[in-house]
XYZ file of N, CA and C in Angstrom:
189
model
N 31.607 73.106 -20.805
C 30.311 73.736 -20.880
C 29.255 72.757 -20.360
N 28.354 73.245 -19.492
C 27.277 72.415 -18.947
C 25.984 72.702 -19.676
N 25.285 71.653 -20.029
C 23.960 71.797 -20.621
C 22.978 71.007 -19.780
N 21.812 71.564 -19.602
C 20.805 70.827 -18.845
C 20.226 69.729 -19.731
N 19.805 68.666 -19.098
C 19.267 67.540 -19.853
C 17.898 67.842 -20.441
N 17.162 68.722 -19.805
C 15.819 69.062 -20.263
C 15.825 70.522 -20.670
N 15.285 70.810 -21.833
C 15.173 72.191 -22.263
C 14.124 72.890 -21.416
N 14.388 74.134 -21.072
C 13.462 74.849 -20.197
C 12.366 75.517 -21.004
N 11.253 75.750 -20.338
C 10.119 76.441 -20.935
C 9.853 77.676 -20.084
N 10.039 78.836 -20.656
C 9.889 80.067 -19.886
C 8.434 80.377 -19.567
N 7.485 79.725 -20.227
C 6.075 79.965 -19.947
C 5.643 79.312 -18.641
N 6.388 78.324 -18.173
C 6.050 77.660 -16.911
C 6.306 78.623 -15.755
N 5.582 78.431 -14.674
C 5.597 79.387 -13.571
C 6.887 79.472 -12.775
N 7.444 78.364 -12.332
C 8.623 78.427 -11.480
C 9.731 77.526 -12.019
N 10.849 77.493 -11.327
C 12.028 76.773 -11.820
C 11.782 75.275 -11.938
N 11.042 74.700 -10.998
C 10.774 73.264 -11.066
C 9.921 72.928 -12.280
N 8.877 73.701 -12.519
C 8.020 73.435 -13.682
C 8.765 73.665 -14.990
N 9.657 74.635 -15.008
C 10.431 74.871 -16.231
C 11.338 73.701 -16.544
N 11.772 72.967 -15.514
C 12.683 71.853 -15.747
C 11.968 70.580 -16.186
N 10.640 70.534 -16.069
C 9.897 69.334 -16.452
C 9.768 69.234 -17.966
N 9.778 68.027 -18.508
C 9.558 67.866 -19.942
C 8.113 68.225 -20.311
N 7.869 68.618 -21.553
C 6.525 69.061 -21.945
C 5.437 68.010 -21.750
N 5.744 66.739 -21.973
C 4.687 65.735 -21.847
C 4.247 65.548 -20.398
N 5.092 65.901 -19.446
C 4.705 65.807 -18.037
C 3.819 66.988 -17.660
N 4.160 68.176 -18.133
C 3.374 69.368 -17.804
C 1.985 69.321 -18.403
N 1.825 68.760 -19.586
C 0.504 68.749 -20.212
C -0.384 67.652 -19.664
N 0.155 66.720 -18.879
C -0.639 65.621 -18.353
C -1.573 66.025 -17.236
N -1.344 67.166 -16.604
C -2.163 67.590 -15.472
C -3.220 68.572 -15.972
N -4.466 68.164 -15.846
C -5.574 69.033 -16.223
C -6.257 69.525 -14.951
N -6.628 70.790 -14.888
C -7.317 71.277 -13.693
C -8.694 70.630 -13.560
N -9.099 70.406 -12.315
C -10.403 69.804 -12.083
C -11.500 70.799 -12.409
N -12.547 70.312 -13.030
C -13.683 71.166 -13.340
C -14.510 71.376 -12.077
N -15.067 72.552 -11.947
C -15.907 72.838 -10.796
C -17.218 72.078 -10.928
N -17.676 71.526 -9.827
C -18.957 70.828 -9.860
C -20.083 71.851 -9.898
N -21.256 71.402 -10.243
C -22.379 72.321 -10.355
C -22.833 72.831 -8.991
N -22.431 72.142 -7.907
C -22.818 72.562 -6.566
C -21.824 73.538 -5.961
N -20.807 73.892 -6.675
C -19.807 74.815 -6.156
C -18.636 74.077 -5.553
N -18.007 74.676 -4.584
C -16.775 74.129 -4.036
C -17.012 73.232 -2.833
N -18.217 73.198 -2.286
C -18.508 72.449 -1.068
C -19.192 71.139 -1.418
N -18.592 70.016 -1.016
C -19.164 68.703 -1.317
C -19.512 67.976 -0.021
N -20.190 66.845 -0.158
C -20.547 66.037 1.005
C -19.294 65.495 1.685
N -18.277 65.187 0.914
C -17.009 64.708 1.490
C -16.368 65.795 2.345
N -16.457 67.048 1.909
C -15.930 68.155 2.709
C -16.665 68.259 4.040
N -17.985 68.114 4.011
C -18.781 68.178 5.231
C -18.417 67.035 6.173
N -18.268 65.853 5.623
C -17.911 64.688 6.435
C -16.555 64.895 7.113
N -15.570 65.366 6.368
C -14.239 65.580 6.933
C -14.236 66.696 7.974
N -15.013 67.747 7.732
C -15.102 68.834 8.707
C -15.717 68.346 10.011
N -16.823 67.607 9.915
C -17.476 67.107 11.122
C -16.582 66.130 11.884
N -15.854 65.306 11.175
C -14.929 64.375 11.821
C -13.844 65.130 12.588
N -13.265 66.145 11.967
C -12.224 66.933 12.631
C -12.797 67.723 13.803
N -13.992 68.278 13.631
C -14.625 69.053 14.701
C -14.899 68.171 15.914
N -15.476 66.999 15.681
C -15.788 66.084 16.788
C -14.518 65.593 17.479
N -13.485 65.314 16.712
C -12.228 64.858 17.304
C -11.612 65.950 18.173
N -11.618 67.179 17.704
C -11.061 68.282 18.494
C -11.906 68.551 19.730
N -13.233 68.504 19.577
C -14.122 68.716 20.717
C -13.892 67.652 21.782
N -13.766 66.416 21.365
C -13.521 65.321 22.302
C -12.165 65.483 22.994
N -11.144 65.862 22.243
C -9.813 66.039 22.829
C -9.805 67.164 23.856
N -10.444 68.283 23.552
C -10.486 69.405 24.490
C -11.318 69.038 25.709
N -12.433 68.345 25.505
C -13.280 67.928 26.630
C -12.525 66.991 27.565
N -11.791 66.055 27.004
C -11.018 65.134 27.836
C -9.875 65.853 28.557
N -9.303 66.869 27.930
C -8.229 67.622 28.564
C -8.762 68.422 29.754
N -9.937 69.017 29.590
C -10.529 69.829 30.653
C -11.021 68.950 31.803
N -11.577 67.801 31.486
C -12.174 66.932 32.517
C -11.159 66.315 33.429
């Protein structure tokens, strides 16, 4: 007879989460939403960096 080393929790969403021990599952807390919503200055910085990089790559390809 085979027994799993970790008891499963049927309340967890998928098979991987069910196999995790309870102290691991409770360690992850969802991030609270900031008062400014979902868009931060870091998001803007990363978007502009990606936009400029793509624009430069396409411009160099066309030229």
